Coordinates of C-alpha atoms in Angstrom, one line a residue:
X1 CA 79.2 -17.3 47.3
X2 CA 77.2 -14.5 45.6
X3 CA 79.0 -12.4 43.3
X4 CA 77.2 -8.9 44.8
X5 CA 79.0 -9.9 48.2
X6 CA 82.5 -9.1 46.4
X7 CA 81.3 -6.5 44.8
X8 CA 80.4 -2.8 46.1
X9 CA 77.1 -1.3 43.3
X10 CA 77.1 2.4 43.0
X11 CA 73.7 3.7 42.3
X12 CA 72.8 7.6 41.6
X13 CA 69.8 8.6 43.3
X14 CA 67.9 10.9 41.5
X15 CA 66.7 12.0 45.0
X16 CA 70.0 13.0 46.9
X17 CA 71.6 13.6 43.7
X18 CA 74.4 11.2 44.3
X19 CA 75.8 7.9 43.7
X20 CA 75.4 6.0 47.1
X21 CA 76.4 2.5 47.6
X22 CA 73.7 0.0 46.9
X23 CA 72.2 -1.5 50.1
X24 CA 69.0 -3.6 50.1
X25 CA 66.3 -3.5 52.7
X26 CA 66.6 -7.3 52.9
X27 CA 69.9 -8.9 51.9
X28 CA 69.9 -10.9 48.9
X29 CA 66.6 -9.5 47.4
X30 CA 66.1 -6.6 45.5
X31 CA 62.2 -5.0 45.1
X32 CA 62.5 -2.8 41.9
X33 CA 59.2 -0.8 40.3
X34 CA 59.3 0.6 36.7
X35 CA 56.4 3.0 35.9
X36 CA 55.4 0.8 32.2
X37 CA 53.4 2.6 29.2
X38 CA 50.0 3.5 28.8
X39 CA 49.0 0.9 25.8
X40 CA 47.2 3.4 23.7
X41 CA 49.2 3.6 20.7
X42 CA 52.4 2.0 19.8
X43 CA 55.1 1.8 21.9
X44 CA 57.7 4.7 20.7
X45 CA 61.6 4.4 20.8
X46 CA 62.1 6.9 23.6
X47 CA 59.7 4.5 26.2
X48 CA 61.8 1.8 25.0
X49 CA 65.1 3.4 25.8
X50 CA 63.9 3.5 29.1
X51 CA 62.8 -0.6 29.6
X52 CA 66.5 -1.5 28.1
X53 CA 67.6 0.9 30.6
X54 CA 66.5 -0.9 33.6
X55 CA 66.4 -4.3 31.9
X56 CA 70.0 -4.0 31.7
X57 CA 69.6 -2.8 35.7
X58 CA 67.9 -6.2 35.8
X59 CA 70.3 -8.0 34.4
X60 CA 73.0 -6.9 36.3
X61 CA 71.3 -7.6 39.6
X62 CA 70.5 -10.9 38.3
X63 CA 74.1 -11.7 37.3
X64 CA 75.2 -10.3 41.0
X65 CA 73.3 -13.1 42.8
X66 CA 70.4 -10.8 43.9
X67 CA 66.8 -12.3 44.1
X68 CA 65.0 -9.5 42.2
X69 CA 61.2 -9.2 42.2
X70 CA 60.4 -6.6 39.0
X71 CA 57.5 -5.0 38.7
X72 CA 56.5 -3.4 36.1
X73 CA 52.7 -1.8 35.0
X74 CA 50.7 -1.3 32.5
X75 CA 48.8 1.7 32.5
X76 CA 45.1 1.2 31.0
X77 CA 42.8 3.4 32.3
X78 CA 43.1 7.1 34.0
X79 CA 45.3 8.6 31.9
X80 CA 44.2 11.9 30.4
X81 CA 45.7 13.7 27.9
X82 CA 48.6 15.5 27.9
X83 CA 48.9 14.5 31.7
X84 CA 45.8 16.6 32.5
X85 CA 43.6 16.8 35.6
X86 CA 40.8 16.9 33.2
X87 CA 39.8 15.9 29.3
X88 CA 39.6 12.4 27.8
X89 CA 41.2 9.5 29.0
X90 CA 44.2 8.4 26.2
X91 CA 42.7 4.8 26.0
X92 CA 39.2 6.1 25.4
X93 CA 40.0 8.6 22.5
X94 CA 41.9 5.9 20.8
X95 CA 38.4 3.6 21.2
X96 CA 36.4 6.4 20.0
X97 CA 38.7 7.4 16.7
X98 CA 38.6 4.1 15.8
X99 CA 35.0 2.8 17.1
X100 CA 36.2 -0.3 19.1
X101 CA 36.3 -1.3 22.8
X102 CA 38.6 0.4 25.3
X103 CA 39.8 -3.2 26.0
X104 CA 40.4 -3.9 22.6
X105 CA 43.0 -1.1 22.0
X106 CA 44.6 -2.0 25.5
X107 CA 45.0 -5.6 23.8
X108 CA 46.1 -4.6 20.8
X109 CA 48.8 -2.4 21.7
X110 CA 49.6 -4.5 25.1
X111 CA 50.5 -7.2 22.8
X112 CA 52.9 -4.6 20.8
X113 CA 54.5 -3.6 23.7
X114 CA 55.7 -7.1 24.7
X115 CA 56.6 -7.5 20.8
X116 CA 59.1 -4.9 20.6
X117 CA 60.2 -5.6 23.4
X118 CA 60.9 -9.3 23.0
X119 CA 62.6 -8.0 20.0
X120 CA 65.1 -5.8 21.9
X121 CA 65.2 -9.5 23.8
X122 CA 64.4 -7.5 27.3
X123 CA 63.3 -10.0 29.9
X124 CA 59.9 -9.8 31.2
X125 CA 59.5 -8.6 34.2
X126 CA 58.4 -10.3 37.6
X127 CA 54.9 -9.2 37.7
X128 CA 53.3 -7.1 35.2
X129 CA 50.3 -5.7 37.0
X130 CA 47.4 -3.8 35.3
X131 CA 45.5 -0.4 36.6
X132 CA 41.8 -2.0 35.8
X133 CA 43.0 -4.9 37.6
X134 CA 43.6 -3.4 40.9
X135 CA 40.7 -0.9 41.5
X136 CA 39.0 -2.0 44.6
X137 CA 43.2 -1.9 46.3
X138 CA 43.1 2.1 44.6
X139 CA 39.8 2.6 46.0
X140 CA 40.9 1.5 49.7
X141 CA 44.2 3.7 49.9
X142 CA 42.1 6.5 49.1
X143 CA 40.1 5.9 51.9
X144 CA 43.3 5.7 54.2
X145 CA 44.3 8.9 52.5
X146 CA 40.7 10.4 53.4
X147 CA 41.3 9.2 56.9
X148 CA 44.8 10.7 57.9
X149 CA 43.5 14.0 56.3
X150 CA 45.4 14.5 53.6
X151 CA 42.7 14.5 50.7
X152 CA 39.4 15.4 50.3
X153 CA 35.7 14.7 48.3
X154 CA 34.3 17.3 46.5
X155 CA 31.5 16.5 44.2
X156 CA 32.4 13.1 43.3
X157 CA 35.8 13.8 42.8
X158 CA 38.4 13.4 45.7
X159 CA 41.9 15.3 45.6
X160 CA 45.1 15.3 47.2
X161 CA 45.8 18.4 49.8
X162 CA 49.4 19.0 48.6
X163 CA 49.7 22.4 50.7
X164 CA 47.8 20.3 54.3
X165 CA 50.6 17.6 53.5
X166 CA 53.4 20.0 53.0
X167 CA 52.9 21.1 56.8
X168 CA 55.3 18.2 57.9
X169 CA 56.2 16.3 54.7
X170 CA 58.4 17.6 51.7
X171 CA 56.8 17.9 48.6
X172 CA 58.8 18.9 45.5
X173 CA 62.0 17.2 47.0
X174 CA 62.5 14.8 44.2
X175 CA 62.4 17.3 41.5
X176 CA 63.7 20.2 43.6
X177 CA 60.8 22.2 43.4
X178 CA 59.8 24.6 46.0
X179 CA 55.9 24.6 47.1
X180 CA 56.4 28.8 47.5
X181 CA 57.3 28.7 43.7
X182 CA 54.7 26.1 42.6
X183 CA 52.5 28.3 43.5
X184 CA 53.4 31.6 42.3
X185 CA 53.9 29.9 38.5
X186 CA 50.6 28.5 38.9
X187 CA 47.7 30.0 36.5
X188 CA 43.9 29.6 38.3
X189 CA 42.1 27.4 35.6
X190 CA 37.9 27.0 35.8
X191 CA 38.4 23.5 35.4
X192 CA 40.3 23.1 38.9
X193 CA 37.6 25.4 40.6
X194 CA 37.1 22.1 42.7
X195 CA 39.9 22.1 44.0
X196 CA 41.6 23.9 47.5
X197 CA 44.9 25.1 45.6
X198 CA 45.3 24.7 42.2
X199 CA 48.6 22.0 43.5
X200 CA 46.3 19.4 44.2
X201 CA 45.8 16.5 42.3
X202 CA 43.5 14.1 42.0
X203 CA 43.1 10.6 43.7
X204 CA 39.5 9.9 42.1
X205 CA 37.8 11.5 39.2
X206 CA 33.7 11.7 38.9
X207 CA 33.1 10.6 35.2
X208 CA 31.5 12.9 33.0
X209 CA 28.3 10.9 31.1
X210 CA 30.2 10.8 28.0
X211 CA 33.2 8.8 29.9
X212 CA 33.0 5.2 28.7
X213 CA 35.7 4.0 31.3
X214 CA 34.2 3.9 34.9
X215 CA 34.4 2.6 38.0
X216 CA 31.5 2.8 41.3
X217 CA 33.1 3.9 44.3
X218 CA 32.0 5.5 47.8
X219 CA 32.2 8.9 45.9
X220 CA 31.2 8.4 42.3
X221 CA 30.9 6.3 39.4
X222 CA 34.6 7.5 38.3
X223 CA 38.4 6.3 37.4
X224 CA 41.2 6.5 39.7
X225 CA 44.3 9.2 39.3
X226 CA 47.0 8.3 37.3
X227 CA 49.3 8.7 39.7
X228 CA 47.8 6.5 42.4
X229 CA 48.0 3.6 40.7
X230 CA 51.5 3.4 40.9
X231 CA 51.8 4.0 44.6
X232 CA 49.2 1.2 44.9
X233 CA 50.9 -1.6 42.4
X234 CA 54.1 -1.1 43.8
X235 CA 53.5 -1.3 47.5
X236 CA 50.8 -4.1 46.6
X237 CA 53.8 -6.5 45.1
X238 CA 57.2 -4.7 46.9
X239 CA 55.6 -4.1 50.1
X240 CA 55.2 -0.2 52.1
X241 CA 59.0 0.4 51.7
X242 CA 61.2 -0.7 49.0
X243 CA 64.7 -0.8 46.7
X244 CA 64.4 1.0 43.5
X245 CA 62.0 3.0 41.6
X246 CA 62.6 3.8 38.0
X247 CA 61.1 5.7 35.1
X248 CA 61.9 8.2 32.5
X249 CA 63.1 11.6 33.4
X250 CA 60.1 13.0 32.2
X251 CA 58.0 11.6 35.0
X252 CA 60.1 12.8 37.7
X253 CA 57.3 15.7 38.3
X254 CA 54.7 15.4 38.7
X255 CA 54.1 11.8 38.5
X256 CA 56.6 10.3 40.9
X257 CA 56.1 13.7 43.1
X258 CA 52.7 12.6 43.8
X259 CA 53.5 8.7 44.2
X260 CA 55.8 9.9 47.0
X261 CA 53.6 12.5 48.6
X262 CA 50.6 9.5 48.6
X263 CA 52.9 6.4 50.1
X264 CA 53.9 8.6 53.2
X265 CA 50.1 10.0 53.4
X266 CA 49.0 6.7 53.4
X267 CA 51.4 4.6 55.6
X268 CA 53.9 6.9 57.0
X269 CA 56.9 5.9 55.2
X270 CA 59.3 6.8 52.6
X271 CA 58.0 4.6 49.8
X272 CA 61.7 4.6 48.0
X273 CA 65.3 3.9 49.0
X274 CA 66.8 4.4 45.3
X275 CA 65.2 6.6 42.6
X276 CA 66.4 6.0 39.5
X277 CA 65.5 8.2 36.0
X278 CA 66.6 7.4 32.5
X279 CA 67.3 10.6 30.3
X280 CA 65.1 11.3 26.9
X281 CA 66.3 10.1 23.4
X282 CA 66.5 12.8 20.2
X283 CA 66.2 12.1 16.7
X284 CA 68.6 13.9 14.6
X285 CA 69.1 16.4 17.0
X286 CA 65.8 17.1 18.2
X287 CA 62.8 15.8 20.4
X288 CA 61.2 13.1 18.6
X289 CA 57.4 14.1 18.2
X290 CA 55.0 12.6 15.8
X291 CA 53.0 16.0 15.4
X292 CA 56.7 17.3 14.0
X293 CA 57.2 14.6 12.0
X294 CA 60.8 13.7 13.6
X295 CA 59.6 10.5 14.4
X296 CA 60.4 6.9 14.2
X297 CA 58.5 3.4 15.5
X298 CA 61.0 0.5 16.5
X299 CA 59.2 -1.5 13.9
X300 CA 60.2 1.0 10.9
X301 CA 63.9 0.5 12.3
X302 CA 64.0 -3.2 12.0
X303 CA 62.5 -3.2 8.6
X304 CA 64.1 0.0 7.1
X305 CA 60.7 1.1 6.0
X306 CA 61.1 5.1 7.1
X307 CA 62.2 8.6 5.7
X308 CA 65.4 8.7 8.2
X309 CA 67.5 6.1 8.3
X310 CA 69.2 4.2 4.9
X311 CA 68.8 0.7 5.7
X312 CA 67.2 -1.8 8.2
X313 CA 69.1 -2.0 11.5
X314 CA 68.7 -5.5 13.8
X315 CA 67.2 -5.1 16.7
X316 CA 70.3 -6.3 19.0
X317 CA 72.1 -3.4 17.0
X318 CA 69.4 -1.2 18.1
X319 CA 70.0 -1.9 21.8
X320 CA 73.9 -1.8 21.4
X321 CA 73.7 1.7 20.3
X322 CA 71.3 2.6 23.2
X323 CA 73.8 0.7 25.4
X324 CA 76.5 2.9 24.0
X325 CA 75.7 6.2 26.3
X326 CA 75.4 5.8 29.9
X327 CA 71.5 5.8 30.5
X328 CA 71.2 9.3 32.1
X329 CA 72.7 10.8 29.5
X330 CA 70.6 12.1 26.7
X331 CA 71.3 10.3 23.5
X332 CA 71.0 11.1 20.0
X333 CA 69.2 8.9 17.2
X334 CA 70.6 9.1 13.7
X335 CA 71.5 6.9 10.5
X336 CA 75.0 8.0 10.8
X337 CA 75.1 6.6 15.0
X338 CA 73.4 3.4 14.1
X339 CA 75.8 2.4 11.1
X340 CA 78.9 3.0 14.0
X341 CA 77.4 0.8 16.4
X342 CA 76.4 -1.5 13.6
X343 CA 79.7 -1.6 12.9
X344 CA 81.0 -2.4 16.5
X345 CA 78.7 -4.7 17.2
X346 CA 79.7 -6.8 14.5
X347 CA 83.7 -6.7 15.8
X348 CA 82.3 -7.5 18.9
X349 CA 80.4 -10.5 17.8
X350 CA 83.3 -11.9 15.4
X351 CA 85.6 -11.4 18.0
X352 CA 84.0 -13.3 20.6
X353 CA 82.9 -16.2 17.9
X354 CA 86.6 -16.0 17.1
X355 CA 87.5 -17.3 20.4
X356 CA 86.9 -20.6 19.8
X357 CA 89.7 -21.0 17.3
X358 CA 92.2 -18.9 19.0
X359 CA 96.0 -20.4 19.1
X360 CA 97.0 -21.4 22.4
X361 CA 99.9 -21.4 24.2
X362 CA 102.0 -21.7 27.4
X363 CA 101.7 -18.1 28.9
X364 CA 98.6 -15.7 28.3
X365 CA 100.1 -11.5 27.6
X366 CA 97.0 -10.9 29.1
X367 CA 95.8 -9.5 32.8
X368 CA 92.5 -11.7 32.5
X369 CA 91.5 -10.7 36.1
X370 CA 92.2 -7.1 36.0
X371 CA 90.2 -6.6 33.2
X372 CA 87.7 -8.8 34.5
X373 CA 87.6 -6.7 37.7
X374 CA 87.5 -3.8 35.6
X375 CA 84.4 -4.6 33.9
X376 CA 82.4 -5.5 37.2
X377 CA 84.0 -1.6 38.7
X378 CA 82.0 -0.5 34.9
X379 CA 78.8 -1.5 35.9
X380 CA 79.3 -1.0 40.1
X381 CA 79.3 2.8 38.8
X382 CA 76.0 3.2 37.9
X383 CA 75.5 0.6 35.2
X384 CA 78.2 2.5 33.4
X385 CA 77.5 0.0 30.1
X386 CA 79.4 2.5 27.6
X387 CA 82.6 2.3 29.8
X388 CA 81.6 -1.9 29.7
X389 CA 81.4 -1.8 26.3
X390 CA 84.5 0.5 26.0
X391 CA 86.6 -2.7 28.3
X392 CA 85.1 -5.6 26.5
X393 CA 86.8 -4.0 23.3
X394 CA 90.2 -4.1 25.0
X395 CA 89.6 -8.0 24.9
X396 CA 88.4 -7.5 21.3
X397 CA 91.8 -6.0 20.2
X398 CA 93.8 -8.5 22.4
X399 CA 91.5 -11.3 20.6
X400 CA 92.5 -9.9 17.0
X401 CA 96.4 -9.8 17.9
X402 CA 96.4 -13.4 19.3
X403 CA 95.2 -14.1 16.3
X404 CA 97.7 -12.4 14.4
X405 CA 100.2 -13.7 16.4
X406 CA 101.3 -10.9 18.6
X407 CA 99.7 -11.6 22.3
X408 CA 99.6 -15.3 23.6
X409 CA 96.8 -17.4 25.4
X410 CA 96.9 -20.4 27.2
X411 CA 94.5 -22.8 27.2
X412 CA 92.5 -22.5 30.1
X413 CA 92.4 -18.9 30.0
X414 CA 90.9 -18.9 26.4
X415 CA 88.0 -20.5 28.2
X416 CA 87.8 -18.1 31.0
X417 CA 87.8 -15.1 28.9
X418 CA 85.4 -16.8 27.1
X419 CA 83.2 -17.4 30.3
X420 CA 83.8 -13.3 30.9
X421 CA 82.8 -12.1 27.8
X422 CA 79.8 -14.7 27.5
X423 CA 78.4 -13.5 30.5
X424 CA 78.9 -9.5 29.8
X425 CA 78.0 -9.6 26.4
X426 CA 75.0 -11.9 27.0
X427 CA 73.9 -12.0 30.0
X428 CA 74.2 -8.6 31.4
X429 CA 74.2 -6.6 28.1
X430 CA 71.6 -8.5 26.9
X431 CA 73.1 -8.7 22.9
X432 CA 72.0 -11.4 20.4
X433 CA 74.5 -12.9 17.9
X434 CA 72.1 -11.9 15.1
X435 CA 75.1 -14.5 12.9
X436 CA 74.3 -17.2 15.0
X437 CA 70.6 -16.7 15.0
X438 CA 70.6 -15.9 11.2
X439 CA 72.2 -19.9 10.4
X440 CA 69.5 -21.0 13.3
X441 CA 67.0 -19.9 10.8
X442 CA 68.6 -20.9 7.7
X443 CA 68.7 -24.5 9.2
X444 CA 65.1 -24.3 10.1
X445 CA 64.1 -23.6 6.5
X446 CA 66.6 -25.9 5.3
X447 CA 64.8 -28.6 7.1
X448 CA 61.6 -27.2 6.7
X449 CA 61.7 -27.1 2.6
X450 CA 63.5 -30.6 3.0
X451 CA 60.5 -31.9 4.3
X452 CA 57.9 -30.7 1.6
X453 CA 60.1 -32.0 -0.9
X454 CA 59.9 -35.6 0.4
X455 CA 56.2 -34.7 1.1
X456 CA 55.9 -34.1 -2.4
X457 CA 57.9 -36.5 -3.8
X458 CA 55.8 -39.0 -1.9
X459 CA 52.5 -37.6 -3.5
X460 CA 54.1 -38.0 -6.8
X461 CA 54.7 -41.4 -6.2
X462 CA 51.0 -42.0 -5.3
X463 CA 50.2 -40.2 -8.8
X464 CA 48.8 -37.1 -6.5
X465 CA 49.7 -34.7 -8.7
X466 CA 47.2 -31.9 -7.2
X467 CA 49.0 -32.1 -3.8
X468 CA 52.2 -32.1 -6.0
X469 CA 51.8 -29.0 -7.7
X470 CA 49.8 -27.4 -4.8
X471 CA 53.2 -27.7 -2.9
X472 CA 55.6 -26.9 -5.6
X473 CA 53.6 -23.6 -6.4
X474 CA 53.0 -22.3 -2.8
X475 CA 56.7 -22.6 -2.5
X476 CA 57.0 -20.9 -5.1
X477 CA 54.5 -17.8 -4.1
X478 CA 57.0 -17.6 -1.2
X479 CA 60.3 -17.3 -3.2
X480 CA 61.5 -20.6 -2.5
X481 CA 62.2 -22.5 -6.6
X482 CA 61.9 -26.3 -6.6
X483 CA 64.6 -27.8 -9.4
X484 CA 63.8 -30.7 -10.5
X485 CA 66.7 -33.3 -11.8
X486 CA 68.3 -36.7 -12.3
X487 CA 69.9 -36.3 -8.4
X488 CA 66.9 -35.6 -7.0
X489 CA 64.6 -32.2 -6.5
X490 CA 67.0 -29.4 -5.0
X491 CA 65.8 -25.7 -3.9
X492 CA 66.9 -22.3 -3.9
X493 CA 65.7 -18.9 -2.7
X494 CA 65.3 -15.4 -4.8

C-alpha cells in the first residue's frame, strides 16, 4: 500500500494563502515545475536554497509512493537584465565581456549548476528542458495567444494585452496586486512606446542588429519572452493543467503573474493547482549582492576560501543548516549558524551510526510509532523539515541514554528505528554521512597507492628504474611519501 494513502500532505498555496490538503489531478502521480536558473554566471547560494527546497519536496513525494514527473528548466536565452522588457540579454553580455559563444557560457555554467548541485546531493530532476530547445512550441502558443485576442504585433515585436485579458481573467491574483494600482505606480518609459499600456509584456522581442541571440519567426528575426517559456515547458512535459509550481519568492511577480495570465490565454485553464514559493536567504543579516560585496559562492563554502566564514563547511552541513528553517521562512547565513548546524549534524550522524551497537533488551522505553507518526505529521505540514529535524533529535537523545544505560531497546525495534531514521535522514532529508564517505575515500586511496607500490616494485624488479622513480616522485608531488624498508615499501600522507 502507498504510504501517501495513510497519510493526509498539507501544502500552503502561495495562491489562496493557505495550507490545503494535497490532492493530485490523477492519483498516484504528481506533475511538479520549478522555474531553474539562467546559466549566465555561477550558480549563487540563494538559487540553491530554493532547488534543496523543492528537492526535499521531491523527496518526500518520492518517499510517499507518488509517481512524480519533475521538471525543471534551464533558462538560456531571453533573459534581459535586470528582468527588463528591453537591454541585453544576460547570456549575451556574459559572451561579449569575455569574447566567447553564447553557447559556450550556457555550457560552462550549465555544467556548474549540476556541480553544486550534485554536491548538495539534490536529485536530478525528471526532465530538464532548455529555452533554445523549444522555440518553434514558443513560437506556436503565441500564435494561439494572437488568435484568442489577447496579444498583439507591433513592429516585430508581439506583446501581451494584460488590461484586454483582465476583462474576464484576474491578473495580479497571485501576488495580490490590483490592475487599478499597477497602473497608477506605473512611470511611461520611451522604450515601451510600443506597447498599449505600459502592463504589457512581451511574448516575442524583434532583435536589435547588435543581438547575437535570434530566432526567425512569423514577426521577426527575434527571441521569445522570458516568461513564456515557462508556460510552454511546463504544459509541454505536465500537460494544460497540473500539480505544483515552484520558484523563489522573488519570481512571484511578475514572472509567474505572466505564466498564469498566458496558460489561461492560451488554453482556457488554470495552469496550476498548488503554487509553491521559497523565501530569500541573507548573509550576515542582509541581502546577499555581489555589487555590495556581502556575497558568497557555494564553492568558497566548501573550500573555506572567503572573507566570511572561518573554516570550510561540507556540503551535507550546508544543506542541514538550510534544512533547519522551514523553507518560506527567510533564513539567515553566517559563520556563527553554520558552526551550530555543524555541530548538530555531526550528533545526528554519530547517533544514528551508533545504532548499530546499541544494547538490547526485552522491553523498548520508547513510543517508536508515535514518534514515527510524528515525523510523517512534520512533513504533512508543509515540509515542516526544522520541526523533522527537531523529532529525529528526540531519537538522538533516547539513542545516547540507551547507551548510557538509562532507556531500553529490544531487538527488533533497534532495527526499526533504524529503518525510520534511515529513511528520514536519507532519504527524504537528503543528508550524507560525510564519516562514512570520508573512510570510502580513504579506502580508495589506500588501494589506489597500494597498487603503484606493487607497480613499482615490479619495475624495480625488471631494473626499470625510470618508471620507478617516475612513480615514487609524482607521489610525492601529490603529498603522498613512499618509505622504503626491510618489511616492505609503506606510505604516508603530509
Amino acid at each position: 500500500m502507498a504510504v501517501y494513502k495513510e497519510q493526509s500532505l498539507k501544502i500552503y498555496n502561495s495562491m489562496t494563502g493557505e495550507k490545503e490538503i494535497f490532492t493530485p489531478l490523477t492519483e498516484g502521480n504528481v506533475g511538479m515545475y520549478v522555474c531553474g536558473p539562467t546559466v549566465y554566471s555561477n550558480v549563487h547560494l540563494g538559487n540553491c536554497r530554493t532547488f534543496i527546497s523543492f528537492d526535499l519536496v521531491f523527496r518526500y513525494l518520492k518517499h510517499l509512493g507518488y509517481k512524480v514527473r519533475y521538471v525543471r528548466n534551464i533558462t538560456d536565452a531571453g533573459h534581459l537584465e535586470n528582468d527588463a522588457e528591453t537591454g541585453e540579454d544576460r547570456i549575451a553580455k556574459k559572451a561579449r565581456l569575455e569574447q566567447i559563444e553564447p553557447m559556450e557560457v550556457v555550457q560552462r555554467y550549465t555544467v556548474d549548476f549540476h556541480n553544486i548541485l550534485e554536491k548538495f546531493n539534490n536529485l536530478p530532476p525528471s526532465i530538464e528542458p532548455t529555452a533554445t530547445g523549444h522555440i518553434v512550441e514558443q513560437i506556436e502558443t503565441i500564435k494561439t495567444i494572437i488568435d484568442k485576442g489577447f496579444a498583439y504585433a507591433v513592429n516585430g515585436s508581439v506583446y501581451f494585452d494584460v488590461l484586454k485579458f483582465n476583462k474576464d481573467h484576474n491578473y495580479g491574483r497571485l501576488s495580490g496586486r490590483a490592475i487599478e494600482d499597477m497602473i497608477a505606480n506605473t512611470r511611461e518609459l520611451a522604450a515601451q512606446s510600443d506597447k498599449k499600456n505600459p502592463q504589457d509584456f512581451a511574448l516575442w522581442k524583434k532583435a536589435e542588429p547588435q543581438h547575437i541571440m535570434r530566432w526567425p519567426s512569423p514577426w521577426s528575426d527575434g527571441f521569445p519572452g522570458w516568461h513564456l517559456e515557462c508556460t510552454v515547458m511546463s504544459t509541454k512535459y505536465l500537460g494544460e493543467e497540473f500539480d505544483i509550481h515552484g520558484g523563489g519568492m522573488d519570481l512571484k511577480f511578475p514572472h509567474h503573474e505572466c505564466e498564469i495570465a498566458q496558460g489561461e490565454a492560451a488554453t482556457g485553464k488554470n495552469p496550476v493547482n498548488y503554487w509553491m514559493h521559497a523565501n530569500m536567504l541573507t548573509l550576515n543579516g542582509k541581502k546577499m549582492a555581489k555589487s555590495t560585496g556581502n556575497n558568497i559562492l557555494p564553492t568558497e563554502i566548501f573550500t573555506g576560501q572567503n572573507d566570511v566564514l572561518s573554516k570550510a563547511y561540507n556540503p551535507s552541513v550546508a544543506r542541514f543548516f538550510m534544512l533547519q528553517a522551514h523553507y518560506r521562512s527567510i533564513l539567515d547565513f553566517s559563520d556563527e549558524a553554520l558552526a551550530a548546524s555543524e555541530r548538530g549534524f555531526n550528533r545526528l550522524m554519530d547517533a544514528y551510526r551508533h545504532l548499530e551497537d546499541l544494547p538490547t533488551s526485552s522491553t523498548t522505553s520508547f513510543d517508536l510509532q508515535k514518534w514515527k507518526q510524528r515525523c510523517y505529521d512534520a512533513m504533512n505540514d508543509d515540509f515542516n523539515s526544522p520541526i523533522l529535524i527537531a523529532t529525529l533529535f528526540e531519537a538522538v537523545k533516547f539513542i545516547n541514554a540507551v547507551k548510557e544505560g538509562d532507556e531500553k531497546l529490544k531487538s527488533a525495534d533497534r532495527e526499526l528505528l533504524q529503518e525510520i531514521m534511515r529513511a528520514f535522514i536519507f532519504d527524504v532529508l537528503g543528508l550524507v554521512d560525510t564519516a562514512t564517505v570520508n573512510e570510502d575515500s580513504s579506502q580508495k586511496l589506500s588501494g589506489t597507492v597500494e597498487l603503484l607500490i606493487k607497480l613499482r616494485a615490479e619495475a624495480r624488479n625488471n631494473k626499470d628504474f625510470a618508471t620507478s622513480d617516475q612513480i615514487r616522485d609524482q607521489l610525492l608531488e601529490l603529498g603522498i611519501q613512499l618509505k622504503d624498508g626491510k618489511e616492505g615499501t609503506t606510505f604516508s600522507i603530509d
